[in-house]
mmCIF file of C-alpha atoms in Angstrom:
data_model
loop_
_atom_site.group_PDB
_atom_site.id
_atom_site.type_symbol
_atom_site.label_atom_id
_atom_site.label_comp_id
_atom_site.label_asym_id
_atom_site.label_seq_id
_atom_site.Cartn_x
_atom_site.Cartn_y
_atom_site.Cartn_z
ATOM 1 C CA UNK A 23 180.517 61.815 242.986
ATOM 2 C CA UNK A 24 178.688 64.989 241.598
ATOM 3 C CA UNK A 25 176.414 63.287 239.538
ATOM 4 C CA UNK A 26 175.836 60.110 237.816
ATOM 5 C CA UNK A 27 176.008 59.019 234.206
ATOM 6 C CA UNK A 28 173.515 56.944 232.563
ATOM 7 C CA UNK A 29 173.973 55.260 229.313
ATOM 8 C CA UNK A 30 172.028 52.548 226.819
ATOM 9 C CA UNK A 31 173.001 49.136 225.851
ATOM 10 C CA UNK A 32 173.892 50.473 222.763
ATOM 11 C CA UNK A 33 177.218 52.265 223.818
ATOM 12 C CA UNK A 34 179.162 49.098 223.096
ATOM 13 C CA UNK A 35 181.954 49.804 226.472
ATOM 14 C CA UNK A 36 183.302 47.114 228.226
ATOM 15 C CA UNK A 37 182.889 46.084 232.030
ATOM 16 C CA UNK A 38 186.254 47.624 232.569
ATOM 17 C CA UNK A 39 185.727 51.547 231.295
ATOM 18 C CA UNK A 40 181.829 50.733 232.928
ATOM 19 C CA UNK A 41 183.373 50.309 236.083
ATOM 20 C CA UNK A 42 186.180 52.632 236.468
ATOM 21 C CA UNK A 43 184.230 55.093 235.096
ATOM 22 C CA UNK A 44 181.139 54.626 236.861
ATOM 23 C CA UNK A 45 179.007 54.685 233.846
ATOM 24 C CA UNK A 46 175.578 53.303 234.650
ATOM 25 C CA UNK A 47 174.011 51.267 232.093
ATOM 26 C CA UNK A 48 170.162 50.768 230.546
ATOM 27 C CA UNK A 49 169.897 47.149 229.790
ATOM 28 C CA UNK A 50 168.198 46.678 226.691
ATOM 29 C CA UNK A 51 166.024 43.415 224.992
ATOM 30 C CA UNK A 52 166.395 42.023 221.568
ATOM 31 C CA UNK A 53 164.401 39.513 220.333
ATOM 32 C CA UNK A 54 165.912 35.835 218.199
ATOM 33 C CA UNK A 55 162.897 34.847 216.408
ATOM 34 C CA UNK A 56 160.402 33.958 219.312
ATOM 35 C CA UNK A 57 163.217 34.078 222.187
ATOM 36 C CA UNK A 58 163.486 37.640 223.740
ATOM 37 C CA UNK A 59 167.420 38.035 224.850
ATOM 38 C CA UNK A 60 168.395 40.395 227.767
ATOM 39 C CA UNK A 61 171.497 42.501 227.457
ATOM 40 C CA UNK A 62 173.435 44.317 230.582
ATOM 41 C CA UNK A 63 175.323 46.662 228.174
ATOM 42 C CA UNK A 64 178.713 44.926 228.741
ATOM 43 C CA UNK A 65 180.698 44.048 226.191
ATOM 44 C CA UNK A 66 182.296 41.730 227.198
ATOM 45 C CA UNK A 67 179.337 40.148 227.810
ATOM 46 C CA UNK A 68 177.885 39.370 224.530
ATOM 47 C CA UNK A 69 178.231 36.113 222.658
ATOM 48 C CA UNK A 70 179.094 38.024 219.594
ATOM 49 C CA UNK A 71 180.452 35.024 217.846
ATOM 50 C CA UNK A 72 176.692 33.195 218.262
ATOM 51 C CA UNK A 73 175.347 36.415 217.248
ATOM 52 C CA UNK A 74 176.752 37.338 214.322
ATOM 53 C CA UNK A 75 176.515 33.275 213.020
ATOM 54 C CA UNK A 76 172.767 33.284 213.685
ATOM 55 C CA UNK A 77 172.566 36.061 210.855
ATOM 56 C CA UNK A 78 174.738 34.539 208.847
ATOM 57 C CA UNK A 79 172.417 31.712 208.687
ATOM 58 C CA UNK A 80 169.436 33.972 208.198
ATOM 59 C CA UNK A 81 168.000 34.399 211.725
ATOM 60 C CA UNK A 82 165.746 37.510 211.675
ATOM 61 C CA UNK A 83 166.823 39.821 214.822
ATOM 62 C CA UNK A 84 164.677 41.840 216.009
ATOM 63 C CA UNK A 85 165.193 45.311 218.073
ATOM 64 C CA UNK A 86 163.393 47.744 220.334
ATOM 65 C CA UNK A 87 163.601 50.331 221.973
ATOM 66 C CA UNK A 88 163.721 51.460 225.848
ATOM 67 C CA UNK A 89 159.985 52.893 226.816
ATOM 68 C CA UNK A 90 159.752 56.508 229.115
ATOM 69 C CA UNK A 91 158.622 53.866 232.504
ATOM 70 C CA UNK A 92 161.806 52.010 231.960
ATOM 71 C CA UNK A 93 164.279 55.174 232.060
ATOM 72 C CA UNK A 94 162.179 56.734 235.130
ATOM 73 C CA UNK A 95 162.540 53.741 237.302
ATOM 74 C CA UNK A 96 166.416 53.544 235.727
ATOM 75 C CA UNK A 97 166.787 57.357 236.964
ATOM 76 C CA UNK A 98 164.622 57.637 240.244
ATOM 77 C CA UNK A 99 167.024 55.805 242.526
ATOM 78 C CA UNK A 100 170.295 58.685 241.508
ATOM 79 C CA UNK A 101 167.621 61.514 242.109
ATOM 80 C CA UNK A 102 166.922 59.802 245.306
ATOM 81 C CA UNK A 103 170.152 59.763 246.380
ATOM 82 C CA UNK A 104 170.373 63.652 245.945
ATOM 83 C CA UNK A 105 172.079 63.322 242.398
ATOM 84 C CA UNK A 106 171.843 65.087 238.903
ATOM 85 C CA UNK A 107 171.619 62.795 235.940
ATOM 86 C CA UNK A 108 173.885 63.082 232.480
ATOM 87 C CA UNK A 109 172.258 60.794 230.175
ATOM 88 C CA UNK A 110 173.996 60.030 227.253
ATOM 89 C CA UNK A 111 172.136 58.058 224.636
ATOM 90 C CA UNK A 112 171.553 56.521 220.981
ATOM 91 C CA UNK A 113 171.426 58.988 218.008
ATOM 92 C CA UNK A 114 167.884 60.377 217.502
ATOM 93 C CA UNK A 115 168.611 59.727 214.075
ATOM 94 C CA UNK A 116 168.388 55.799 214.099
ATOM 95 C CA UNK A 117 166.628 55.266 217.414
ATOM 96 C CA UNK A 118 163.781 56.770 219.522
ATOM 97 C CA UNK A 119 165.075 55.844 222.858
ATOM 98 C CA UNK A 120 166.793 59.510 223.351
ATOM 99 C CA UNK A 121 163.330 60.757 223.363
ATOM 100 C CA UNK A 122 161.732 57.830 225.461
ATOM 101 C CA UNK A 123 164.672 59.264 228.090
ATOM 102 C CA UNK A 124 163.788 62.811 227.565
ATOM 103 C CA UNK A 125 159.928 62.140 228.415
ATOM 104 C CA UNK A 126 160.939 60.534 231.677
ATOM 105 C CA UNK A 127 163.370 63.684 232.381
ATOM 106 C CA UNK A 128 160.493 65.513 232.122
ATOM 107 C CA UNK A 129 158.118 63.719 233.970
ATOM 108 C CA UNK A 130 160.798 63.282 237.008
ATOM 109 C CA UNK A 131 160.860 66.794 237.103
ATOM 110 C CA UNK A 132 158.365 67.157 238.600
ATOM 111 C CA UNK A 133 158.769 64.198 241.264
ATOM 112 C CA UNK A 134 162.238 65.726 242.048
ATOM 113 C CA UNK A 135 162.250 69.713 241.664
ATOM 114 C CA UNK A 136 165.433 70.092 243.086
ATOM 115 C CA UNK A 137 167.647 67.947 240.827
ATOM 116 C CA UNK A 138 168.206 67.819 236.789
ATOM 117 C CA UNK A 139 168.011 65.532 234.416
ATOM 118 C CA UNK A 140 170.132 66.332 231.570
ATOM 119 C CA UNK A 141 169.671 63.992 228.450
ATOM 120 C CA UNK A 142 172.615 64.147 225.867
ATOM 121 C CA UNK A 143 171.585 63.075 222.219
ATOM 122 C CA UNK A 144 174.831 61.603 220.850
ATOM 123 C CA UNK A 145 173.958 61.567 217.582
ATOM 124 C CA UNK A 146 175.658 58.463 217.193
ATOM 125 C CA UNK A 147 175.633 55.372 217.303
ATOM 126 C CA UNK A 148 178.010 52.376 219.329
ATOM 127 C CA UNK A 149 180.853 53.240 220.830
ATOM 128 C CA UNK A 150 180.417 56.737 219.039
ATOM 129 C CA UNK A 151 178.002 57.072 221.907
ATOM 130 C CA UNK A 152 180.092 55.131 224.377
ATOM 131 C CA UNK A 153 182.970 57.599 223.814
ATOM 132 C CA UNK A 154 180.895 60.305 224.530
ATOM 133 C CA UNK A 155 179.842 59.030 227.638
ATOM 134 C CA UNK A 156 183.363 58.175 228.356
ATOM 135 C CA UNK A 157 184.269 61.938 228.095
ATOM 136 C CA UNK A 158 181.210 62.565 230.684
ATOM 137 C CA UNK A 159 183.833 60.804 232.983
ATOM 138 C CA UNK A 160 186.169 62.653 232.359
ATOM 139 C CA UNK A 161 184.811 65.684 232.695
ATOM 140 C CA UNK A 162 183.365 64.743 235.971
ATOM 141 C CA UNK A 163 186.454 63.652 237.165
ATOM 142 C CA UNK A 164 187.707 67.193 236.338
ATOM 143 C CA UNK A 165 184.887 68.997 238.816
ATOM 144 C CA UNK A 166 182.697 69.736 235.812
ATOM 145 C CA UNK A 167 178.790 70.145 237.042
ATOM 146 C CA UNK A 168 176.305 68.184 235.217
ATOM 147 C CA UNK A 169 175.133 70.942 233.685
ATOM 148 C CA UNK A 170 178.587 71.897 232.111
ATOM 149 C CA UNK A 171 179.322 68.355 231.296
ATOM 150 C CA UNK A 172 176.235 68.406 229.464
ATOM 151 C CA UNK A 173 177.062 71.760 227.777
ATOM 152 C CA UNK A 174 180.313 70.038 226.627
ATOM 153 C CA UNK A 175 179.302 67.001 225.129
ATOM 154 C CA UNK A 176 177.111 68.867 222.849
ATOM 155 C CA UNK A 177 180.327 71.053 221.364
ATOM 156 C CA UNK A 178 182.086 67.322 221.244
ATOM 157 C CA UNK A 179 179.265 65.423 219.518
ATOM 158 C CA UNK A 180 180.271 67.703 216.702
ATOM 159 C CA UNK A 181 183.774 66.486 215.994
ATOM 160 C CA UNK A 182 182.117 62.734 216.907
ATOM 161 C CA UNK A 183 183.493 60.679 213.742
ATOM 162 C CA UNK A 184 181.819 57.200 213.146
ATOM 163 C CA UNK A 185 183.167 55.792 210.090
ATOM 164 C CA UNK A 186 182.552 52.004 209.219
ATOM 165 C CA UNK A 187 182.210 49.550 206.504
ATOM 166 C CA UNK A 188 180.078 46.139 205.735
ATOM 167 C CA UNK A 189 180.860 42.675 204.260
ATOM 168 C CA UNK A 190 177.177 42.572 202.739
ATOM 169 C CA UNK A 191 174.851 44.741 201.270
ATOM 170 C CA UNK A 192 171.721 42.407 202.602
ATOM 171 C CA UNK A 193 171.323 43.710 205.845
ATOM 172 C CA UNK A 194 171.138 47.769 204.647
ATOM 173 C CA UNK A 195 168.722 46.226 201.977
ATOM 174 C CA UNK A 196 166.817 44.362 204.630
ATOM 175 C CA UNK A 197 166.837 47.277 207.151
ATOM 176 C CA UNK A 198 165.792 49.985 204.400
ATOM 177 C CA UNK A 199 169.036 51.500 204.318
ATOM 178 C CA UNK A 200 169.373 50.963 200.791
ATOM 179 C CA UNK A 201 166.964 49.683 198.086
ATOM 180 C CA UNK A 202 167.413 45.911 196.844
ATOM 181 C CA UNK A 203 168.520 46.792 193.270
ATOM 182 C CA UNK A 204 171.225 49.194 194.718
ATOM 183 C CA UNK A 205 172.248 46.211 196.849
ATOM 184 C CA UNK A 206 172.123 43.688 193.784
ATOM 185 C CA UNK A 207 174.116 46.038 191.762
ATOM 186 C CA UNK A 208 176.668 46.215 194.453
ATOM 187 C CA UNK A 209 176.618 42.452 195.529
ATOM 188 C CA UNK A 210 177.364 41.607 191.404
ATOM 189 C CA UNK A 211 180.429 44.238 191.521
ATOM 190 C CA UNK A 212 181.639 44.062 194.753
ATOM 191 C CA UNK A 213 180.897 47.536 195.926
ATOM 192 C CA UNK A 214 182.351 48.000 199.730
ATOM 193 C CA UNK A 215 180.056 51.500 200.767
ATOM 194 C CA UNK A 216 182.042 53.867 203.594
ATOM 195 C CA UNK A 217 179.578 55.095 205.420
ATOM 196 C CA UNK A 218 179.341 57.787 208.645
ATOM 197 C CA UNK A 219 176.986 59.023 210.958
ATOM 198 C CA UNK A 220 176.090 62.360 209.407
ATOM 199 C CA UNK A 221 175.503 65.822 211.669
ATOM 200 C CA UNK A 222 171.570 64.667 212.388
ATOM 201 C CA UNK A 223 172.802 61.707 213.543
ATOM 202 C CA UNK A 224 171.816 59.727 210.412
ATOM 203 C CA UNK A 225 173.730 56.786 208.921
ATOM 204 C CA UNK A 226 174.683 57.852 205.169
ATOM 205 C CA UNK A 227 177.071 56.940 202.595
ATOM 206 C CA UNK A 228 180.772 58.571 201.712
ATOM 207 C CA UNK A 229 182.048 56.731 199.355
ATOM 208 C CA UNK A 230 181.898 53.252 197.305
ATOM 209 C CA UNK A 231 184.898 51.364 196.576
ATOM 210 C CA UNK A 232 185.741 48.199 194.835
ATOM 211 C CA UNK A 233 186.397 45.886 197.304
ATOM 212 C CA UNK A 234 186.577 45.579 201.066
ATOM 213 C CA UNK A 235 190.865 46.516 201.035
ATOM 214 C CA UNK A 236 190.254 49.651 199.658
ATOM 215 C CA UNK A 237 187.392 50.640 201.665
ATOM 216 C CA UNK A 238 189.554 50.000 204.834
ATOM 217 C CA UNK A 239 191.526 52.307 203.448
ATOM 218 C CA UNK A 240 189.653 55.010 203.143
ATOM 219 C CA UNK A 241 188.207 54.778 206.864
ATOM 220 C CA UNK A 242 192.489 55.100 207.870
ATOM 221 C CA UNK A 243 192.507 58.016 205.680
ATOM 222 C CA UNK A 244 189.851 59.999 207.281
ATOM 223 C CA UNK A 245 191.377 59.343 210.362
ATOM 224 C CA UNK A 246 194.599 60.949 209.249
ATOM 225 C CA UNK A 247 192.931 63.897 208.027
ATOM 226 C CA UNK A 248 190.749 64.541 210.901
ATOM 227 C CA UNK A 249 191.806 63.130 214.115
ATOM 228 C CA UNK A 250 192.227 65.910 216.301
ATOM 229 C CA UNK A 251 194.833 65.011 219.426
ATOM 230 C CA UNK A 252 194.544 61.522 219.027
ATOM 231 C CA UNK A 253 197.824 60.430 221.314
ATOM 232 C CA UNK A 254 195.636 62.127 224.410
ATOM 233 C CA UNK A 255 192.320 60.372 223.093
ATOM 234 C CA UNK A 256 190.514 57.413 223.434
ATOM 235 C CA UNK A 257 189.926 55.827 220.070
ATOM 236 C CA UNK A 258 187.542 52.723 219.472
ATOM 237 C CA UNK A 259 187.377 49.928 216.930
ATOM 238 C CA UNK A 260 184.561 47.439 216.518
ATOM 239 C CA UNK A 261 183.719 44.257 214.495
ATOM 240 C CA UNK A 262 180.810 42.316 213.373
ATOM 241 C CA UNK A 263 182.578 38.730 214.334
ATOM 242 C CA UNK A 264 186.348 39.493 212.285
ATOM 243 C CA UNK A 265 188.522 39.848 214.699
ATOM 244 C CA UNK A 266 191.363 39.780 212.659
ATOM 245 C CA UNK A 267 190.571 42.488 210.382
ATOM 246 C CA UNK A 268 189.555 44.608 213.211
ATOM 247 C CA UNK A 269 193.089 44.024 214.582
ATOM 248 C CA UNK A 270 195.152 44.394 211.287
ATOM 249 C CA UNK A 271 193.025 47.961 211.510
ATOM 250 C CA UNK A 272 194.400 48.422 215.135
ATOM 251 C CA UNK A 273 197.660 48.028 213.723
ATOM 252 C CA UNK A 274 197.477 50.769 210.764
ATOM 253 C CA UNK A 275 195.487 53.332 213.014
ATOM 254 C CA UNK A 276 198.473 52.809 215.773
ATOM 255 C CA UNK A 277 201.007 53.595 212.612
ATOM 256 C CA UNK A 278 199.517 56.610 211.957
ATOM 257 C CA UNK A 279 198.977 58.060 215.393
ATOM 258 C CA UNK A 280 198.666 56.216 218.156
ATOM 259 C CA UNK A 281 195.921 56.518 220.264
ATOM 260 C CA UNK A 282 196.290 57.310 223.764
ATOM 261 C CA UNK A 283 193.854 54.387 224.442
ATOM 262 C CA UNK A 284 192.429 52.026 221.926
ATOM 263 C CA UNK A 285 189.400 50.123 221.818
ATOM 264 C CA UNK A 286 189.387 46.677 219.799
ATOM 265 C CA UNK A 287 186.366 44.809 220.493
ATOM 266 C CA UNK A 288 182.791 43.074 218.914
ATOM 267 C CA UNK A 289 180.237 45.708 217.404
ATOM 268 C CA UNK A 290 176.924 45.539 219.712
ATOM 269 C CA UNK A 291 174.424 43.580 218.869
ATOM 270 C CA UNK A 292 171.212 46.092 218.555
ATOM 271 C CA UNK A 293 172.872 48.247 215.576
ATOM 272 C CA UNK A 294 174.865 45.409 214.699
ATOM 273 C CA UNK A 295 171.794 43.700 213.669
ATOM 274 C CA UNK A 296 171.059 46.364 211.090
ATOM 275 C CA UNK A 297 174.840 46.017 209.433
ATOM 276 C CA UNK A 298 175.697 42.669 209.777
ATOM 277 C CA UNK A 299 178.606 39.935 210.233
ATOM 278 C CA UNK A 300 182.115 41.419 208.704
ATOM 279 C CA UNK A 301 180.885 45.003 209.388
ATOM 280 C CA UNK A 302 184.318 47.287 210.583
ATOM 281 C CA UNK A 303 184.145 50.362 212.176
ATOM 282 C CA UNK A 304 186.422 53.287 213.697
ATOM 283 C CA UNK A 305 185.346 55.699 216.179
ATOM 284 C CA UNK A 306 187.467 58.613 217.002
ATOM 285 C CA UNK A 307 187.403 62.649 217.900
ATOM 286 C CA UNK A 308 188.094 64.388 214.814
ATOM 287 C CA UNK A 309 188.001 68.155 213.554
ATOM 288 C CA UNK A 310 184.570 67.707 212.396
ATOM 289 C CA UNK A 311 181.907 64.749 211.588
#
């Protein structure tokens, strides 16, 4: 190995692509009303089902983010084993872990002058981040340095498409996204928004459609028109507790051009919090954001 790749919690992968990748994980902590939960970063892991009922029922989840101390005592034990760091994290845009991990870069600097620690801002979000990390793989596998994997990800993170849409306004209304009478004008007529993570790594909207069938369609749509090499590409769905829909969108992405691997599987639960249950999402590579 040439290095080792860190992600956060928040890149959504599963245990399998974790370990056959050798992607190293930051656990992360969310907090149920009183009751602080622990989360390895596994997918397949997380009692989405439980999850996504408790908001449902109006649970109030709480998130936070991974402190500097956390990500130095993460990182020190690859340094000490004589290997450079690719850290690929959380958009900047919703989350201030990416600069938590670039503080402890910093400060392990100067504990460890003769490796790097290169910290990767996806500018995503999910398994927009988890992809990238996944290409970190690759390009290890390939013989790329960390300092050229690094280089890389930040020409991919361009062409990084995140495009998703929710059952329910509340949760944007309750997490600022949106204001309460935009989300009380859009309950009453059944506005579905598309929405993307932008090129600062910000969630915004791209559209409003009438009704949730229509909104699906136009997330397939701007994976026809921007997918780039798709059939060679790992491509990622996720799902705020629908399986179903998820999968009937599995079925239409594979009609238009099937991926060379495709992700089906729940949405995470720290920025799944924020969007709520019946929230659908596609991740792909495309020709730009």
């Amino acid at each position: 190995m040439s290095f080792a790749i860190f992600t956060d919690s928040c890149s959504n992968l599963p245990g399998r692509l974790l370990r056959s990748l050798d992607i190293r994980v930051m656990p992360c902590a969310y907090s149920i009303g009183e009751k602080q939960v622990s989360y390895n970063g596994d997918i397949d892991h997380f009692q989405a089902k439980e999850h996504y009922d408790l908001l449902r029922a109006g649970q109030v989840i709480t998130t936070t983010l991974i402190n500097s101390g956390t990500f130095a005592e993460s990182f020190r034990p690859a340094l000490e084993e004589g290997l450079d760091i690719v850290y690929v994290g959380i958009s900047s845009g919703v989350s201030g872990t990416y600069q938590a991990a670039s503080i402890a870069a910093l400060e392990l600097k100067e504990e460890f002058p003769q490796r790097a620690v290169y910290t990767v801002d996806s500018l995503g979000a999910g398994l927009g981040t988890g992809l990238l990390a996944c290409r970190a793989a690759d390009h290890r596998k390939q013989g790329l340095s960390a300092a050229e994997t690094a280089e890389k990800l930040l020409e991919e993170r361009a062409g990084l498409c995140e495009f998703f849409t929710v059952d329910s306004l509340h949760y944007l209304r309750r997490s600022g996204r949106i204001s309460a009478a935009t989300a009380a004008v859009g309950t009453m007529l059944n506005i579905k928004p598309l929405l993307r993570g932008d090129e600062e790594g910000h969630i915004v909207s791209c559209g409003k459609y009438r009704g949730r069938k229509k909104a699906v369609e136009a997330i397939l749509q701007k994976y026809a028109d921007l997918a780039v090499d798709p059939e060679n590409s790992r491509v990622a769905i996720t799902h705020g507790d629908c399986l179903a829909d998820a999968q009937a969108l599995a079925e239409q992405v594979r009609a238009i051009a099937a991926p060379g691997e495709l992700i089906v599987c729940p949405h995470e639960p720290f920025t799944g919090s924020h969007v709520g249950p019946g929230m659908l999402a596609l991740f792909f590579f495309g020709r730009h954001r």
